[in-house]
Amino acid sequence: MAAKVKPKPQGYHTVTPSIVVRGGAKALEFYQKAFDAEETLRMPGPGGSILHAEFRIGDSVIMLGDEMPDMGSKSPKAYGGTPVRFYVYVDNVDAAWKRAIDAGAKQVTPLQDMFWGDRVGCVEDPFGHAWNLAQHVADPTPDEMKKGQEAFFSTFQTAS
């Protein structure tokens, strides 16, 4: 029998910032220099972009990804300001999702099981802030994540 997966992975806090940048590799270098950040994970995306990266400042994990305007992910450069998304781990994401929608949040992306092991969706609150509500549901191997990532991005391929 498989071990029970914790709804929040080891070493993470309940709220984990996830920032969008234009030029992820350069941003990671800057954070390392400016804040003594330690890069702990990097998943390459299409065209040399960074799909997902993680770094630590002190005991806090911060997530980072390059902007992908076609997928609704834009950096502060695209807005002339900062589009902040909060990534919030909860014990029961389906219940948290319902609570947020019932309170007046609007769905941005539906809840879905993702290749990195989280069940996650995004809502926008009435004030324009984006909240990614998530529950860790699996611990995929690096190979499983790579295959899942390839399958996920294959749905965005367009005919030439």
Coordinates of N, CA, C and O in Angstrom, one line a residue:
M1 N 0.8 -1.2 0.0 CA 0.0 0.0 0.0 C 0.9 1.2 0.0 O 1.8 1.3 0.8
A2 N 0.6 2.2 -0.9 CA 1.4 3.4 -1.0 C 1.2 4.3 0.2 O 0.2 4.3 0.9
A3 N 2.3 5.0 0.5 CA 2.3 5.9 1.7 C 1.3 7.1 1.3 O 1.2 7.5 0.2
K4 N 0.7 7.6 2.4 CA -0.2 8.7 2.2 C 0.6 10.0 1.8 O 1.5 10.3 2.5
V5 N 0.2 10.7 0.7 CA 0.8 11.9 0.3 C 0.3 13.0 1.1 O -0.9 13.2 1.3
K6 N 1.2 13.8 1.7 CA 0.8 15.0 2.5 C 0.2 16.1 1.5 O 0.7 16.2 0.4
P7 N -0.8 16.8 1.9 CA -1.4 17.8 1.1 C -0.5 19.0 0.9 O -0.7 19.8 -0.1
K8 N 0.5 19.2 1.7 CA 1.5 20.2 1.5 C 2.9 19.6 1.6 O 3.2 18.9 2.6
P9 N 3.7 19.7 0.5 CA 5.0 19.0 0.5 C 5.9 19.5 1.6 O 5.9 20.6 2.1
Q10 N 6.8 18.6 2.0 CA 7.8 18.9 3.1 C 8.6 20.2 2.7 O 9.1 20.3 1.6
G11 N 8.8 21.1 3.7 CA 9.6 22.2 3.5 C 8.9 23.4 2.9 O 9.5 24.5 2.8
Y12 N 7.6 23.3 2.6 CA 6.9 24.5 2.0 C 6.0 25.1 3.1 O 5.7 24.4 4.1
H13 N 5.6 26.3 3.0 CA 4.7 27.0 3.9 C 3.3 27.0 3.3 O 3.1 26.6 2.1
T14 N 2.3 27.4 4.0 CA 1.0 27.4 3.6 C 0.8 28.3 2.3 O 0.1 27.9 1.4
V15 N 1.4 29.5 2.4 CA 1.4 30.4 1.2 C 2.8 30.5 0.7 O 3.7 30.8 1.4
T16 N 2.9 30.2 -0.6 CA 4.2 30.2 -1.3 C 4.1 31.2 -2.5 O 3.3 30.9 -3.4
P17 N 4.9 32.3 -2.5 CA 4.8 33.2 -3.6 C 5.3 32.6 -4.9 O 6.2 31.8 -4.9
S18 N 4.6 32.9 -6.0 CA 4.9 32.5 -7.3 C 5.0 33.7 -8.2 O 3.9 34.3 -8.5
I19 N 6.1 34.1 -8.7 CA 6.3 35.3 -9.5 C 6.5 35.0 -11.0 O 7.0 33.9 -11.3
V20 N 6.0 35.9 -11.8 CA 6.2 35.8 -13.3 C 7.1 36.8 -13.7 O 7.0 38.0 -13.3
V21 N 8.1 36.4 -14.5 CA 9.2 37.4 -15.0 C 9.4 37.2 -16.5 O 9.0 36.2 -17.1
R22 N 10.0 38.2 -17.1 CA 10.5 38.1 -18.4 C 12.0 38.0 -18.4 O 12.7 38.9 -18.0
G23 N 12.5 36.8 -18.7 CA 13.9 36.5 -18.6 C 14.2 35.8 -17.3 O 15.0 36.2 -16.4
G24 N 13.6 34.6 -17.1 CA 13.7 33.8 -15.9 C 15.2 33.5 -15.5 O 15.5 33.5 -14.3
A25 N 16.0 33.1 -16.5 CA 17.4 32.7 -16.1 C 18.1 33.9 -15.5 O 18.8 33.7 -14.5
K26 N 18.0 35.1 -16.1 CA 18.6 36.3 -15.6 C 18.0 36.6 -14.2 O 18.8 37.1 -13.3
A27 N 16.7 36.5 -14.1 CA 16.1 36.8 -12.8 C 16.7 35.9 -11.7 O 17.0 36.3 -10.6
L28 N 16.8 34.6 -12.0 CA 17.4 33.6 -11.0 C 18.8 34.1 -10.6 O 19.2 34.0 -9.4
E29 N 19.6 34.5 -11.6 CA 21.0 34.9 -11.3 C 20.9 36.1 -10.4 O 21.7 36.2 -9.4
F30 N 20.0 37.1 -10.7 CA 19.9 38.3 -9.9 C 19.5 37.9 -8.4 O 20.1 38.5 -7.5
Y31 N 18.5 37.1 -8.2 CA 18.1 36.7 -6.9 C 19.2 36.0 -6.1 O 19.3 36.2 -4.9
Q32 N 20.0 35.3 -6.8 CA 21.1 34.6 -6.1 C 22.1 35.7 -5.7 O 22.6 35.6 -4.6
K33 N 22.4 36.6 -6.5 CA 23.4 37.7 -6.2 C 22.8 38.6 -5.2 O 23.5 39.0 -4.2
A34 N 21.6 39.1 -5.4 CA 21.0 40.2 -4.5 C 20.6 39.7 -3.2 O 20.7 40.4 -2.2
F35 N 20.0 38.4 -3.1 CA 19.4 37.9 -1.9 C 20.0 36.6 -1.4 O 19.4 36.0 -0.5
D36 N 21.1 36.2 -1.9 CA 21.8 35.0 -1.5 C 20.8 33.8 -1.7 O 20.8 32.9 -0.9
A37 N 20.0 33.9 -2.8 CA 19.0 32.8 -3.0 C 19.7 31.5 -3.5 O 20.8 31.6 -4.1
E38 N 19.1 30.4 -3.2 CA 19.6 29.1 -3.6 C 18.6 28.5 -4.5 O 17.4 28.3 -4.2
E39 N 19.0 28.3 -5.8 CA 18.1 27.7 -6.8 C 18.0 26.2 -6.4 O 19.0 25.5 -6.2
T40 N 16.8 25.7 -6.3 CA 16.6 24.3 -5.9 C 15.9 23.4 -7.0 O 15.9 22.2 -6.9
L41 N 15.3 24.1 -8.0 CA 14.6 23.3 -9.1 C 14.5 24.2 -10.3 O 14.2 25.4 -10.2
R42 N 14.7 23.6 -11.5 CA 14.5 24.3 -12.7 C 13.9 23.4 -13.7 O 14.5 22.3 -14.0
M43 N 12.8 23.7 -14.3 CA 12.1 22.9 -15.3 C 12.1 23.8 -16.6 O 11.4 24.8 -16.7
P44 N 12.9 23.4 -17.6 CA 12.9 24.2 -18.8 C 11.6 24.1 -19.6 O 10.9 23.1 -19.5
G45 N 11.2 25.2 -20.2 CA 10.0 25.3 -21.0 C 10.4 25.4 -22.5 O 11.5 25.4 -22.9
P46 N 9.4 25.7 -23.3 CA 9.6 25.8 -24.7 C 10.5 27.0 -25.1 O 10.5 28.1 -24.4
G47 N 11.3 26.9 -26.1 CA 12.1 28.0 -26.6 C 13.2 28.5 -25.6 O 13.6 29.6 -25.7
G48 N 13.6 27.6 -24.7 CA 14.6 28.1 -23.8 C 14.1 28.8 -22.5 O 14.9 29.3 -21.7
S49 N 12.8 28.9 -22.5 CA 12.2 29.6 -21.3 C 12.3 28.7 -20.1 O 12.7 27.6 -20.1
I50 N 11.9 29.3 -18.9 CA 11.8 28.5 -17.7 C 10.4 28.3 -17.4 O 9.6 29.3 -17.2
L51 N 9.9 27.1 -17.5 CA 8.5 26.7 -17.2 C 8.3 27.0 -15.7 O 7.3 27.6 -15.3
H52 N 9.2 26.4 -14.9 CA 9.0 26.5 -13.5 C 10.4 26.4 -12.8 O 11.2 25.6 -13.2
A53 N 10.6 27.3 -11.9 CA 11.9 27.2 -11.1 C 11.5 27.5 -9.6 O 10.4 28.1 -9.4
E54 N 12.3 27.1 -8.7 CA 12.1 27.3 -7.3 C 13.5 27.7 -6.7 O 14.5 27.2 -7.1
F55 N 13.4 28.7 -5.8 CA 14.6 29.1 -5.1 C 14.2 29.4 -3.7 O 13.0 29.6 -3.4
R56 N 15.2 29.4 -2.8 CA 14.9 29.7 -1.4 C 15.7 30.9 -1.0 O 16.8 31.1 -1.4
I57 N 15.0 31.7 -0.2 CA 15.6 32.8 0.5 C 15.3 32.6 2.0 O 14.1 32.5 2.4
G58 N 16.4 32.3 2.7 CA 16.1 31.8 4.1 C 15.4 30.5 4.1 O 15.8 29.6 3.4
D59 N 14.3 30.5 4.9 CA 13.5 29.2 4.9 C 12.3 29.3 4.0 O 11.4 28.4 4.1
S60 N 12.2 30.3 3.1 CA 11.1 30.4 2.3 C 11.3 30.0 0.8 O 12.4 30.4 0.3
V61 N 10.4 29.3 0.3 CA 10.5 28.9 -1.1 C 9.7 29.9 -2.0 O 8.6 30.4 -1.6
I62 N 10.3 30.4 -3.0 CA 9.7 31.3 -4.0 C 9.7 30.6 -5.3 O 10.7 30.1 -5.8
M63 N 8.6 30.5 -6.0 CA 8.4 29.9 -7.3 C 8.6 31.0 -8.4 O 8.1 32.1 -8.2
L64 N 9.1 30.6 -9.5 CA 9.3 31.6 -10.6 C 9.1 30.9 -12.0 O 9.4 29.7 -12.1
G65 N 8.5 31.6 -12.9 CA 8.4 31.1 -14.3 C 8.4 32.3 -15.3 O 8.1 33.4 -14.9
D66 N 8.9 32.0 -16.4 CA 8.9 33.0 -17.5 C 7.5 33.3 -18.0 O 6.6 32.4 -17.9
E67 N 7.3 34.5 -18.4 CA 5.9 34.8 -18.9 C 5.6 34.0 -20.1 O 6.5 33.6 -20.9
M68 N 4.3 33.6 -20.3 CA 3.8 32.9 -21.4 C 2.5 33.6 -21.8 O 1.4 33.1 -21.4
P69 N 2.5 34.7 -22.5 CA 1.3 35.5 -22.7 C 0.2 34.7 -23.4 O -1.0 34.9 -23.1
D70 N 0.5 33.7 -24.2 CA -0.6 32.9 -24.9 C -1.3 32.1 -23.9 O -2.4 31.6 -24.1
M71 N -0.7 31.8 -22.7 CA -1.3 31.0 -21.6 C -1.8 31.9 -20.5 O -2.2 31.4 -19.4
G72 N -1.8 33.3 -20.7 CA -2.3 34.2 -19.7 C -1.3 34.5 -18.6 O -1.7 35.0 -17.5
S73 N -0.1 34.1 -18.8 CA 1.0 34.4 -17.8 C 1.9 35.5 -18.2 O 2.7 35.3 -19.1
K74 N 1.7 36.7 -17.7 CA 2.4 37.9 -18.1 C 3.2 38.4 -16.9 O 2.8 38.4 -15.8
S75 N 4.4 39.0 -17.3 CA 5.3 39.6 -16.3 C 4.9 41.0 -16.0 O 4.0 41.6 -16.7
P76 N 5.5 41.6 -15.0 CA 5.2 43.0 -14.7 C 5.5 43.9 -15.9 O 4.8 45.0 -16.1
K77 N 6.4 43.6 -16.8 CA 6.7 44.3 -18.0 C 5.5 44.4 -18.9 O 5.3 45.4 -19.6
A78 N 4.6 43.4 -18.9 CA 3.5 43.4 -19.8 C 2.4 44.3 -19.2 O 1.5 44.8 -20.0
Y79 N 2.4 44.6 -17.9 CA 1.3 45.4 -17.3 C 1.7 46.8 -16.9 O 0.9 47.6 -16.5
G80 N 3.0 47.1 -16.9 CA 3.5 48.3 -16.3 C 3.4 48.4 -14.8 O 3.2 49.4 -14.2
G81 N 3.3 47.2 -14.2 CA 3.2 47.0 -12.8 C 3.5 45.6 -12.4 O 4.0 44.9 -13.2
T82 N 3.0 45.1 -11.3 CA 3.4 43.8 -10.8 C 2.1 42.9 -10.7 O 1.2 43.2 -10.0
P83 N 2.1 41.8 -11.5 CA 1.0 40.9 -11.4 C 1.4 39.7 -10.4 O 2.2 38.9 -10.8
V84 N 1.0 39.8 -9.2 CA 1.4 38.8 -8.2 C 0.4 37.7 -8.1 O -0.8 38.0 -8.1
R85 N 0.8 36.5 -8.1 CA 0.0 35.3 -7.8 C 0.5 34.7 -6.6 O 1.6 34.5 -6.3
F86 N -0.5 34.3 -5.7 CA -0.2 33.6 -4.5 C -0.5 32.1 -4.7 O -1.6 31.8 -5.2
Y87 N 0.4 31.2 -4.3 CA 0.2 29.8 -4.4 C 0.0 29.3 -3.0 O 0.9 29.3 -2.2
V88 N -1.2 28.8 -2.8 CA -1.6 28.5 -1.4 C -1.9 27.0 -1.3 O -2.8 26.5 -2.0
Y89 N -1.1 26.3 -0.5 CA -1.4 24.8 -0.3 C -2.4 24.7 0.8 O -2.3 25.3 1.9
V90 N -3.4 23.8 0.6 CA -4.4 23.5 1.5 C -4.6 22.0 1.7 O -4.1 21.3 0.8
D91 N -5.3 21.6 2.7 CA -5.4 20.2 3.0 C -6.5 19.6 2.0 O -6.4 18.4 1.7
N92 N -7.5 20.3 1.6 CA -8.5 19.8 0.7 C -8.8 20.9 -0.3 O -9.6 21.8 -0.1
V93 N -8.2 20.8 -1.5 CA -8.3 21.9 -2.5 C -9.7 22.0 -3.0 O -10.2 23.1 -3.4
D94 N -10.4 20.9 -3.1 CA -11.8 21.0 -3.7 C -12.7 21.8 -2.8 O -13.5 22.6 -3.2
A95 N -12.6 21.6 -1.5 CA -13.4 22.3 -0.5 C -13.0 23.8 -0.5 O -13.8 24.7 -0.5
A96 N -11.7 24.1 -0.6 CA -11.2 25.4 -0.6 C -11.6 26.2 -1.9 O -12.0 27.3 -1.8
W97 N -11.6 25.4 -3.0 CA -12.1 26.0 -4.3 C -13.5 26.4 -4.2 O -13.9 27.5 -4.6
K98 N -14.3 25.5 -3.7 CA -15.8 25.8 -3.5 C -16.0 27.0 -2.7 O -16.8 27.9 -3.0
R99 N -15.3 27.1 -1.5 CA -15.4 28.2 -0.6 C -15.0 29.5 -1.3 O -15.7 30.5 -1.2
A100 N -14.0 29.5 -2.1 CA -13.5 30.7 -2.8 C -14.6 31.1 -3.9 O -14.9 32.3 -3.9
I101 N -15.1 30.2 -4.6 CA -16.1 30.5 -5.7 C -17.4 31.0 -5.0 O -17.9 32.0 -5.4
D102 N -17.8 30.3 -4.0 CA -19.0 30.7 -3.3 C -18.9 32.1 -2.7 O -19.9 32.8 -2.5
A103 N -17.7 32.5 -2.3 CA -17.4 33.9 -1.7 C -17.4 34.9 -2.8 O -17.3 36.1 -2.4
G104 N -17.3 34.6 -4.1 CA -17.3 35.6 -5.1 C -16.1 35.6 -6.0 O -15.9 36.4 -6.9
A105 N -15.1 34.6 -5.8 CA -14.0 34.6 -6.7 C -14.4 34.0 -8.0 O -15.4 33.3 -8.1
K106 N -13.7 34.4 -9.1 CA -13.9 34.0 -10.4 C -12.9 33.0 -10.8 O -11.7 33.2 -10.6
Q107 N -13.3 31.9 -11.5 CA -12.3 30.9 -12.0 C -11.5 31.5 -13.1 O -12.0 32.1 -14.0
V108 N -10.2 31.3 -13.0 CA -9.2 31.7 -14.0 C -8.8 30.4 -14.8 O -8.9 30.4 -16.0
T109 N -8.4 29.4 -14.1 CA -8.1 28.1 -14.6 C -8.8 27.0 -13.7 O -8.8 27.2 -12.5
P110 N -9.3 26.0 -14.3 CA -10.0 25.0 -13.5 C -9.1 24.2 -12.7 O -7.9 24.1 -13.0
L111 N -9.6 23.6 -11.6 CA -8.8 22.6 -10.8 C -8.4 21.4 -11.7 O -9.3 20.9 -12.4
Q112 N -7.2 21.0 -11.7 CA -6.8 19.9 -12.4 C -5.5 19.3 -11.8 O -4.7 20.0 -11.2
D113 N -5.3 18.0 -12.0 CA -4.1 17.3 -11.5 C -3.0 17.6 -12.5 O -3.2 17.3 -13.7
M114 N -1.9 18.1 -12.0 CA -0.8 18.5 -12.9 C 0.4 17.6 -12.8 O 0.5 16.8 -11.8
F115 N 1.2 17.6 -13.8 CA 2.3 16.7 -13.9 C 3.4 16.8 -12.8 O 4.1 15.8 -12.6
W116 N 3.4 17.8 -12.1 CA 4.4 17.9 -11.0 C 3.8 17.4 -9.7 O 4.5 17.4 -8.6
G117 N 2.6 16.9 -9.7 CA 2.1 16.2 -8.5 C 1.0 17.0 -7.7 O 0.6 16.6 -6.6
D118 N 0.7 18.2 -8.1 CA -0.3 19.0 -7.4 C -1.6 19.0 -8.2 O -1.7 19.0 -9.4
R119 N -2.7 19.1 -7.4 CA -4.0 19.4 -8.0 C -4.2 20.8 -7.7 O -4.1 21.3 -6.6
V120 N -4.4 21.6 -8.8 CA -4.3 23.1 -8.7 C -5.2 23.8 -9.7 O -5.5 23.2 -10.7
G121 N -5.7 24.9 -9.3 CA -6.5 25.8 -10.1 C -6.3 27.2 -9.6 O -5.8 27.4 -8.5
C122 N -6.7 28.2 -10.5 CA -6.5 29.6 -10.1 C -7.8 30.3 -10.1 O -8.7 30.1 -11.0
V123 N -8.0 31.1 -9.1 CA -9.2 32.0 -9.0 C -8.7 33.4 -8.9 O -7.6 33.7 -8.4
E124 N -9.6 34.4 -9.3 CA -9.3 35.8 -9.1 C -10.3 36.3 -8.1 O -11.5 36.1 -8.2
D125 N -9.8 37.0 -7.1 CA -10.7 37.6 -6.1 C -11.3 38.9 -6.7 O -10.9 39.3 -7.7
P126 N -12.3 39.4 -6.0 CA -13.0 40.6 -6.5 C -12.1 41.8 -6.7 O -12.5 42.8 -7.3
F127 N -10.9 41.8 -6.1 CA -10.0 42.9 -6.2 C -8.9 42.8 -7.2 O -8.0 43.6 -7.4
G128 N -9.0 41.7 -8.0 CA -8.0 41.4 -9.1 C -6.8 40.6 -8.8 O -6.0 40.4 -9.6
H129 N -6.7 40.1 -7.5 CA -5.5 39.3 -7.2 C -5.8 37.8 -7.6 O -6.9 37.3 -7.5
A130 N -4.8 37.2 -8.1 CA -4.9 35.8 -8.5 C -4.4 34.9 -7.4 O -3.3 35.1 -6.8
W131 N -5.1 33.8 -7.1 CA -4.8 32.8 -6.1 C -4.8 31.4 -6.7 O -5.8 31.0 -7.1
N132 N -3.6 30.8 -6.6 CA -3.5 29.4 -7.0 C -3.8 28.6 -5.8 O -3.0 28.6 -4.9
L133 N -4.9 27.8 -5.8 CA -5.2 26.9 -4.7 C -4.7 25.5 -5.1 O -5.1 25.0 -6.2
A134 N -4.0 24.9 -4.2 CA -3.4 23.6 -4.5 C -3.3 22.7 -3.4 O -3.3 23.0 -2.2
Q135 N -3.3 21.4 -3.8 CA -3.1 20.3 -2.8 C -2.1 19.3 -3.5 O -2.3 19.0 -4.6
H136 N -1.1 19.0 -2.8 CA -0.1 18.0 -3.3 C -0.7 16.6 -3.2 O -1.1 16.2 -2.1
V137 N -0.8 16.0 -4.3 CA -1.5 14.7 -4.4 C -0.6 13.5 -4.9 O -1.1 12.4 -4.8
A138 N 0.6 13.8 -5.4 CA 1.4 12.8 -5.9 C 2.9 13.2 -5.8 O 3.2 14.4 -5.8
D139 N 3.8 12.3 -5.8 CA 5.2 12.5 -5.8 C 5.8 11.9 -7.0 O 6.5 10.8 -6.9
P140 N 5.6 12.5 -8.2 CA 6.2 11.9 -9.4 C 7.7 12.0 -9.5 O 8.3 12.9 -8.9
T141 N 8.3 11.0 -10.2 CA 9.7 11.0 -10.4 C 10.1 12.0 -11.4 O 9.2 12.5 -12.1
P142 N 11.4 12.4 -11.5 CA 11.7 13.4 -12.5 C 11.3 12.9 -13.9 O 10.9 13.7 -14.8
D143 N 11.5 11.6 -14.2 CA 11.1 11.1 -15.5 C 9.6 11.2 -15.7 O 9.1 11.6 -16.8
E144 N 8.8 10.9 -14.7 CA 7.3 11.1 -14.8 C 6.9 12.5 -15.1 O 6.0 12.8 -15.9
M145 N 7.6 13.4 -14.4 CA 7.3 14.9 -14.6 C 7.7 15.3 -16.0 O 6.9 16.0 -16.6
K146 N 8.8 14.8 -16.5 CA 9.2 15.2 -17.9 C 8.2 14.7 -18.9 O 7.8 15.4 -19.8
K147 N 7.8 13.4 -18.7 CA 6.8 12.9 -19.6 C 5.5 13.6 -19.5 O 4.8 13.9 -20.5
G148 N 5.1 13.9 -18.3 CA 3.8 14.7 -18.1 C 3.9 16.1 -18.7 O 2.9 16.6 -19.3
Q149 N 5.1 16.7 -18.5 CA 5.3 18.1 -19.1 C 5.2 18.0 -20.6 O 4.5 18.9 -21.2
E150 N 5.8 17.0 -21.2 CA 5.7 16.9 -22.7 C 4.3 16.7 -23.1 O 3.8 17.3 -24.1
A151 N 3.5 15.8 -22.4 CA 2.1 15.6 -22.8 C 1.3 16.9 -22.6 O 0.5 17.2 -23.4
F152 N 1.6 17.6 -21.5 CA 0.8 18.8 -21.3 C 1.1 19.8 -22.4 O 0.1 20.4 -22.9
F153 N 2.3 20.0 -22.8 CA 2.6 21.0 -23.8 C 2.2 20.6 -25.2 O 2.0 21.4 -26.1
S154 N 2.1 19.3 -25.4 CA 1.6 18.8 -26.7 C 0.2 19.3 -27.0 O -0.1 19.4 -28.2
T155 N -0.6 19.6 -26.0 CA -1.9 20.1 -26.2 C -1.9 21.5 -26.7 O -2.9 22.0 -27.2
F156 N -0.8 22.2 -26.6 CA -0.7 23.6 -27.1 C 0.0 23.7 -28.4 O 0.2 24.8 -28.9
Q157 N 0.4 22.6 -29.0 CA 1.1 22.7 -30.3 C 0.0 23.0 -31.4 O -1.1 22.6 -31.4
T158 N 0.5 23.9 -32.3 CA -0.4 24.3 -33.4 C 0.2 23.8 -34.7 O 1.4 23.6 -34.8
A159 N -0.7 23.6 -35.6 CA -0.3 23.1 -37.0 C 0.6 24.2 -37.6 O 0.2 25.3 -37.6
S160 N 1.7 23.8 -38.3 CA 2.5 24.7 -39.0 C 2.0 25.1 -40.3 O 1.4 24.4 -41.0

